[in-house]
Amino acid sequence: MRFDLSDLRLFLNVVEAGSLTAGAARTHLALASVSARIRDMEAEIGTPLLERGRAGIAVTPAGEALVHHARLMLAQSERMRGELAGYGKGLKGHVRLWCNTASFGHGLSADLARFLAANPNIDMDLEERPSWQIAQALAEGLIHLGITSDAADTSGLQLTRYREDQLVVAMPRGHPLCQRARLRIADVLDQPFVGLPEGNGLQSLVDRNAVRAGGALKYRVRVNGFAAVATMVGPHIEAHVGLAVIPAAVAQQLRESHALVFVPLDEPWARRTLVIAVRREDVLPAYAKRLLAYLRPAAE
């Protein structure tokens, strides 16, 4: 049985993307080429790895076994590359890092920019995902590091505190609620809201707790990114679209440029600790360990 690492990586891309088409796009190959290579893999072992259907693909028991071994082999390969990188300039490390929405507002992008500038031989795959997906990806060995909330199920992971995260309600000057020292989510259930896209981890957290408080938030518009949210909230009541819930660190960045008012959200779930999470630090490749070591002083 002869599968090279590119075959294994291709197969994982298809499985993780959920379809041959999406897997081909992630691998930067033509759909016909990806389909042919997987058929060749199936012919090599003598059993189907995937079940194809209109709704996408389903992984067979043989495919599940291959997924498990492929992840182990690719992780070991990356660890080898990381350890050898110190002996020659020809090898480059490639860190896979997922983070939640809140961490971007707490200086993560600046931390990563400084790290990449100081480490030209290290590249990075950076994706924004909900905290529960980050914890799951770490447990399954899909990524090296994650920045997530401690509210997620992080059992079995090694954690380092990164930042404290407090949520606030953003509103324009002149809004009837802007003089309040603090707010509960129940206080704003009758207000229109500006939100992040459906499925966003932070927005899902707010929505779940609004329902627990007795109602659902009424979104007039959903936009990508906190800058767009701030523009829609508007600096003056005359240009106001709706309220928004954002991290306090993001609010500090937007305060001067958008002239908004921010009132702390006084709820236990609105005060979270962001953590740097890894599955096992001792098996990380050298370049991922370097990033972890770099982020730790930033957390202090």
GROMACS .gro file of C-alpha atoms in nm:
model
  300
    1MET     CA    1   0.000   0.000   0.000
    2ARG     CA    2   0.164   0.322  -0.118
    3PHE     CA    3   0.010   0.649  -0.006
    4ASP     CA    4   0.236   0.954   0.000
    5LEU     CA    5   0.182   1.253   0.229
    6SER     CA    6   0.016   1.457  -0.046
    7ASP     CA    7  -0.245   1.181  -0.088
    8LEU     CA    8  -0.314   1.182   0.284
    9ARG     CA    9  -0.337   1.560   0.299
   10LEU     CA   10  -0.572   1.563  -0.001
   11PHE     CA   11  -0.798   1.301   0.159
   12LEU     CA   12  -0.814   1.495   0.487
   13ASN     CA   13  -0.900   1.815   0.299
   14VAL     CA   14  -1.193   1.641   0.130
   15VAL     CA   15  -1.320   1.490   0.457
   16GLU     CA   16  -1.285   1.814   0.654
   17ALA     CA   17  -1.444   2.024   0.376
   18GLY     CA   18  -1.737   1.783   0.345
   19SER     CA   19  -1.735   1.743  -0.033
   20LEU     CA   20  -1.505   1.661  -0.321
   21THR     CA   21  -1.559   2.007  -0.472
   22ALA     CA   22  -1.472   2.196  -0.153
   23GLY     CA   23  -1.181   1.961  -0.086
   24ALA     CA   24  -1.046   2.022  -0.435
   25ALA     CA   25  -1.065   2.398  -0.380
   26ARG     CA   26  -0.884   2.368  -0.046
   27THR     CA   27  -0.612   2.154  -0.210
   28HIS     CA   28  -0.587   2.384  -0.514
   29LEU     CA   29  -0.649   2.097  -0.757
   30ALA     CA   30  -0.909   2.030  -1.024
   31LEU     CA   31  -1.213   1.832  -0.911
   32ALA     CA   32  -1.145   1.558  -1.168
   33SER     CA   33  -0.789   1.517  -1.042
   34VAL     CA   34  -0.901   1.489  -0.678
   35SER     CA   35  -1.173   1.239  -0.766
   36ALA     CA   36  -0.928   1.026  -0.966
   37ARG     CA   37  -0.667   1.023  -0.688
   38ILE     CA   38  -0.920   0.911  -0.428
   39ARG     CA   39  -1.046   0.638  -0.662
   40ASP     CA   40  -0.685   0.522  -0.699
   41MET     CA   41  -0.650   0.512  -0.318
   42GLU     CA   42  -0.968   0.306  -0.292
   43ALA     CA   43  -0.844   0.069  -0.562
   44GLU     CA   44  -0.515   0.033  -0.377
   45ILE     CA   45  -0.680  -0.086  -0.054
   46GLY     CA   46  -0.970  -0.264  -0.223
   47THR     CA   47  -1.258  -0.090  -0.042
   48PRO     CA   48  -1.444   0.245  -0.061
   49LEU     CA   49  -1.319   0.529   0.156
   50LEU     CA   50  -1.608   0.765   0.079
   51GLU     CA   51  -1.974   0.733  -0.007
   52ARG     CA   52  -2.069   0.997  -0.267
   53GLY     CA   53  -2.413   1.155  -0.265
   54ARG     CA   54  -2.596   1.470  -0.374
   55ALA     CA   55  -2.561   1.618  -0.028
   56GLY     CA   56  -2.185   1.560  -0.021
   57ILE     CA   57  -1.974   1.274   0.106
   58ALA     CA   58  -1.993   1.029   0.396
   59VAL     CA   59  -1.682   0.861   0.533
   60THR     CA   60  -1.684   0.481   0.542
   61PRO     CA   61  -1.531   0.283   0.832
   62ALA     CA   62  -1.219   0.231   0.620
   63GLY     CA   63  -1.213   0.606   0.554
   64GLU     CA   64  -1.241   0.679   0.926
   65ALA     CA   65  -0.941   0.456   0.990
   66LEU     CA   66  -0.746   0.635   0.719
   67VAL     CA   67  -0.840   0.976   0.867
   68HIS     CA   68  -0.701   0.868   1.205
   69HIS     CA   69  -0.370   0.741   1.066
   70ALA     CA   70  -0.336   1.030   0.819
   71ARG     CA   71  -0.359   1.285   1.100
   72LEU     CA   72  -0.098   1.101   1.303
   73MET     CA   73   0.139   1.072   1.008
   74LEU     CA   74   0.101   1.433   0.898
   75ALA     CA   75   0.148   1.556   1.256
   76GLN     CA   76   0.465   1.350   1.288
   77SER     CA   77   0.587   1.480   0.954
   78GLU     CA   78   0.535   1.841   1.064
   79ARG     CA   79   0.712   1.773   1.392
   80MET     CA   80   1.007   1.631   1.199
   81ARG     CA   81   1.014   1.935   0.972
   82GLY     CA   82   1.007   2.166   1.271
   83GLU     CA   83   1.294   1.992   1.444
   84LEU     CA   84   1.504   1.985   1.127
   85ALA     CA   85   1.434   2.349   1.049
   86GLY     CA   86   1.702   2.452   1.292
   87TYR     CA   87   1.964   2.267   1.085
   88GLY     CA   88   1.897   2.420   0.748
   89LYS     CA   89   1.725   2.717   0.593
   90GLY     CA   90   1.547   2.512   0.329
   91LEU     CA   91   1.262   2.394   0.552
   92LYS     CA   92   0.984   2.623   0.671
   93GLY     CA   93   0.739   2.569   0.952
   94HIS     CA   94   0.364   2.609   0.897
   95VAL     CA   95   0.157   2.674   1.210
   96ARG     CA   96  -0.217   2.605   1.209
   97LEU     CA   97  -0.393   2.842   1.452
   98TRP     CA   98  -0.766   2.892   1.505
   99CYS     CA   99  -0.900   3.174   1.722
  100ASN     CA  100  -1.239   3.302   1.831
  101THR     CA  101  -1.381   3.642   1.741
  102ALA     CA  102  -1.304   3.807   2.075
  103SER     CA  103  -0.930   3.734   2.062
  104PHE     CA  104  -0.881   3.954   1.755
  105GLY     CA  105  -0.993   4.252   1.959
  106HIS     CA  106  -0.746   4.172   2.235
  107GLY     CA  107  -0.429   4.233   2.039
  108LEU     CA  108  -0.388   3.889   1.882
  109SER     CA  109  -0.347   4.025   1.530
  110ALA     CA  110  -0.070   4.257   1.647
  111ASP     CA  111   0.098   3.974   1.842
  112LEU     CA  112   0.092   3.748   1.536
  113ALA     CA  113   0.219   4.022   1.305
  114ARG     CA  114   0.521   4.079   1.529
  115PHE     CA  115   0.586   3.704   1.553
  116LEU     CA  116   0.573   3.651   1.177
  117ALA     CA  117   0.797   3.951   1.115
  118ALA     CA  118   1.053   3.810   1.359
  119ASN     CA  119   1.028   3.456   1.216
  120PRO     CA  120   1.045   3.477   0.834
  121ASN     CA  121   1.079   3.097   0.799
  122ILE     CA  122   0.743   3.033   0.967
  123ASP     CA  123   0.412   3.062   0.783
  124MET     CA  124   0.066   3.043   0.935
  125ASP     CA  125  -0.286   2.924   0.858
  126LEU     CA  126  -0.510   3.150   1.069
  127GLU     CA  127  -0.886   3.095   1.086
  128GLU     CA  128  -1.160   3.247   1.298
  129ARG     CA  129  -1.388   2.978   1.442
  130PRO     CA  130  -1.634   2.937   1.733
  131SER     CA  131  -1.472   2.831   2.060
  132TRP     CA  132  -1.634   2.486   2.061
  133GLN     CA  133  -1.497   2.413   1.713
  134ILE     CA  134  -1.148   2.521   1.823
  135ALA     CA  135  -1.155   2.286   2.122
  136GLN     CA  136  -1.279   2.001   1.904
  137ALA     CA  137  -1.013   2.064   1.636
  138LEU     CA  138  -0.740   2.058   1.900
  139ALA     CA  139  -0.870   1.732   2.047
  140GLU     CA  140  -0.873   1.577   1.698
  141GLY     CA  141  -0.524   1.703   1.613
  142LEU     CA  142  -0.638   1.924   1.325
  143ILE     CA  143  -0.455   2.236   1.447
  144HIS     CA  144  -0.150   2.318   1.657
  145LEU     CA  145  -0.285   2.599   1.878
  146GLY     CA  146  -0.617   2.763   1.955
  147ILE     CA  147  -0.723   3.087   2.122
  148THR     CA  148  -1.059   3.014   2.280
  149SER     CA  149  -1.285   3.098   2.569
  150ASP     CA  150  -1.262   2.907   2.893
  151ALA     CA  151  -1.640   2.873   2.868
  152ALA     CA  152  -1.587   2.609   2.598
  153ASP     CA  153  -1.530   2.245   2.690
  154THR     CA  154  -1.149   2.242   2.708
  155SER     CA  155  -1.117   1.918   2.906
  156GLY     CA  156  -0.806   1.726   2.810
  157LEU     CA  157  -0.629   2.035   2.670
  158GLN     CA  158  -0.336   2.229   2.814
  159LEU     CA  159  -0.432   2.592   2.877
  160THR     CA  160  -0.249   2.921   2.928
  161ARG     CA  161  -0.439   3.239   3.017
  162TYR     CA  162  -0.422   3.492   2.734
  163ARG     CA  163  -0.660   3.784   2.801
  164GLU     CA  164  -0.971   3.875   3.001
  165ASP     CA  165  -1.279   3.936   2.787
  166GLN     CA  166  -1.565   4.166   2.899
  167LEU     CA  167  -1.861   4.226   2.669
  168VAL     CA  168  -2.021   4.571   2.640
  169VAL     CA  169  -2.327   4.717   2.469
  170ALA     CA  170  -2.240   4.973   2.198
  171MET     CA  171  -2.479   5.260   2.129
  172PRO     CA  172  -2.473   5.614   1.987
  173ARG     CA  173  -2.457   5.928   2.196
  174GLY     CA  174  -2.804   6.043   2.291
  175HIS     CA  175  -2.948   5.694   2.322
  176PRO     CA  176  -3.184   5.660   2.621
  177LEU     CA  177  -2.964   5.383   2.768
  178CYS     CA  178  -2.627   5.557   2.735
  179GLN     CA  179  -2.639   5.701   3.087
  180ARG     CA  180  -2.671   5.358   3.249
  181ALA     CA  181  -2.368   5.235   3.445
  182ARG     CA  182  -2.436   4.874   3.340
  183LEU     CA  183  -2.696   4.671   3.155
  184ARG     CA  184  -2.844   4.324   3.163
  185ILE     CA  185  -2.935   4.148   2.841
  186ALA     CA  186  -3.301   4.159   2.951
  187ASP     CA  187  -3.280   4.541   2.947
  188VAL     CA  188  -3.223   4.551   2.571
  189LEU     CA  189  -3.450   4.276   2.439
  190ASP     CA  190  -3.690   4.539   2.301
  191GLN     CA  191  -3.412   4.719   2.109
  192PRO     CA  192  -3.309   4.672   1.743
  193PHE     CA  193  -2.962   4.520   1.700
  194VAL     CA  194  -2.668   4.512   1.463
  195GLY     CA  195  -2.505   4.169   1.462
  196LEU     CA  196  -2.222   3.962   1.325
  197PRO     CA  197  -2.306   3.681   1.077
  198GLU     CA  198  -2.505   3.379   1.188
  199GLY     CA  199  -2.278   3.106   1.320
  200ASN     CA  200  -2.026   3.356   1.460
  201GLY     CA  201  -1.918   3.229   1.802
  202LEU     CA  202  -1.957   3.558   1.989
  203GLN     CA  203  -2.295   3.630   1.832
  204SER     CA  204  -2.419   3.279   1.911
  205LEU     CA  205  -2.319   3.327   2.276
  206VAL     CA  206  -2.520   3.651   2.297
  207ASP     CA  207  -2.820   3.500   2.117
  208ARG     CA  208  -2.834   3.194   2.345
  209ASN     CA  209  -2.834   3.406   2.658
  210ALA     CA  210  -3.091   3.648   2.521
  211VAL     CA  211  -3.327   3.353   2.475
  212ARG     CA  212  -3.254   3.238   2.831
  213ALA     CA  213  -3.342   3.590   2.950
  214GLY     CA  214  -3.686   3.564   2.790
  215GLY     CA  215  -3.659   3.680   2.431
  216ALA     CA  216  -3.467   3.687   2.103
  217LEU     CA  217  -3.266   3.985   1.980
  218LYS     CA  218  -3.415   4.161   1.679
  219TYR     CA  219  -3.144   4.207   1.416
  220ARG     CA  220  -3.193   4.477   1.155
  221VAL     CA  221  -2.868   4.387   0.980
  222ARG     CA  222  -2.573   4.151   1.015
  223VAL     CA  223  -2.230   4.257   0.893
  224ASN     CA  224  -1.874   4.122   0.884
  225GLY     CA  225  -1.632   4.274   1.132
  226PHE     CA  226  -1.653   4.509   1.429
  227ALA     CA  227  -1.571   4.821   1.226
  228ALA     CA  228  -1.879   4.761   1.012
  229VAL     CA  229  -2.083   4.697   1.327
  230ALA     CA  230  -1.968   5.030   1.475
  231THR     CA  231  -2.059   5.218   1.156
  232MET     CA  232  -2.410   5.072   1.164
  233VAL     CA  233  -2.456   5.153   1.532
  234GLY     CA  234  -2.379   5.513   1.435
  235PRO     CA  235  -2.219   5.797   1.635
  236HIS     CA  236  -2.547   5.990   1.669
  237ILE     CA  237  -2.900   5.884   1.745
  238GLU     CA  238  -3.017   6.027   1.410
  239ALA     CA  239  -2.799   5.776   1.220
  240HIS     CA  240  -2.871   5.488   1.457
  241VAL     CA  241  -2.953   5.142   1.317
  242GLY     CA  242  -2.933   4.934   1.635
  243LEU     CA  243  -2.734   4.838   1.943
  244ALA     CA  244  -2.451   4.584   1.936
  245VAL     CA  245  -2.265   4.361   2.183
  246ILE     CA  246  -1.887   4.367   2.135
  247PRO     CA  247  -1.574   4.294   2.344
  248ALA     CA  248  -1.450   4.579   2.563
  249ALA     CA  249  -1.105   4.566   2.403
  250VAL     CA  250  -1.263   4.625   2.062
  251ALA     CA  251  -1.465   4.910   2.212
  252GLN     CA  252  -1.144   5.081   2.323
  253GLN     CA  253  -1.016   5.071   1.965
  254LEU     CA  254  -1.345   5.206   1.824
  255ARG     CA  255  -1.416   5.471   2.088
  256GLU     CA  256  -1.230   5.758   1.924
  257SER     CA  257  -1.287   5.672   1.557
  258HIS     CA  258  -1.663   5.612   1.592
  259ALA     CA  259  -1.752   5.826   1.898
  260LEU     CA  260  -1.978   5.560   2.046
  261VAL     CA  261  -2.089   5.497   2.403
  262PHE     CA  262  -2.017   5.157   2.561
  263VAL     CA  263  -2.201   5.022   2.865
  264PRO     CA  264  -2.072   4.703   3.037
  265LEU     CA  265  -2.295   4.400   3.007
  266ASP     CA  266  -2.342   4.286   3.366
  267GLU     CA  267  -2.385   3.912   3.315
  268PRO     CA  268  -2.166   3.623   3.436
  269TRP     CA  269  -2.145   3.483   3.080
  270ALA     CA  270  -2.028   3.823   2.950
  271ARG     CA  271  -1.704   3.802   3.154
  272ARG     CA  272  -1.478   3.534   3.006
  273THR     CA  273  -1.112   3.440   3.006
  274LEU     CA  274  -0.945   3.381   2.670
  275VAL     CA  275  -0.692   3.098   2.681
  276ILE     CA  276  -0.417   2.962   2.456
  277ALA     CA  277  -0.496   2.593   2.418
  278VAL     CA  278  -0.289   2.303   2.287
  279ARG     CA  279  -0.351   1.931   2.289
  280ARG     CA  280  -0.002   1.835   2.413
  281GLU     CA  281   0.280   2.084   2.426
  282ASP     CA  282   0.550   1.815   2.427
  283VAL     CA  283   0.451   1.683   2.082
  284LEU     CA  284   0.419   2.021   1.910
  285PRO     CA  285   0.664   2.081   1.625
  286ALA     CA  286   0.941   2.324   1.711
  287TYR     CA  287   0.792   2.615   1.516
  288ALA     CA  288   0.454   2.580   1.693
  289LYS     CA  289   0.634   2.570   2.028
  290ARG     CA  290   0.808   2.893   1.929
  291LEU     CA  291   0.472   3.063   1.870
  292LEU     CA  292   0.337   2.931   2.201
  293ALA     CA  293   0.642   3.062   2.385
  294TYR     CA  294   0.602   3.399   2.212
  295LEU     CA  295   0.233   3.436   2.303
  296ARG     CA  296   0.285   3.347   2.668
  297PRO     CA  297   0.478   3.667   2.760
  298ALA     CA  298   0.216   3.866   2.568
  299ALA     CA  299  -0.046   3.717   2.800
  300GLU     CA  300   0.127   3.841   3.114
   0.00000   0.00000   0.00000
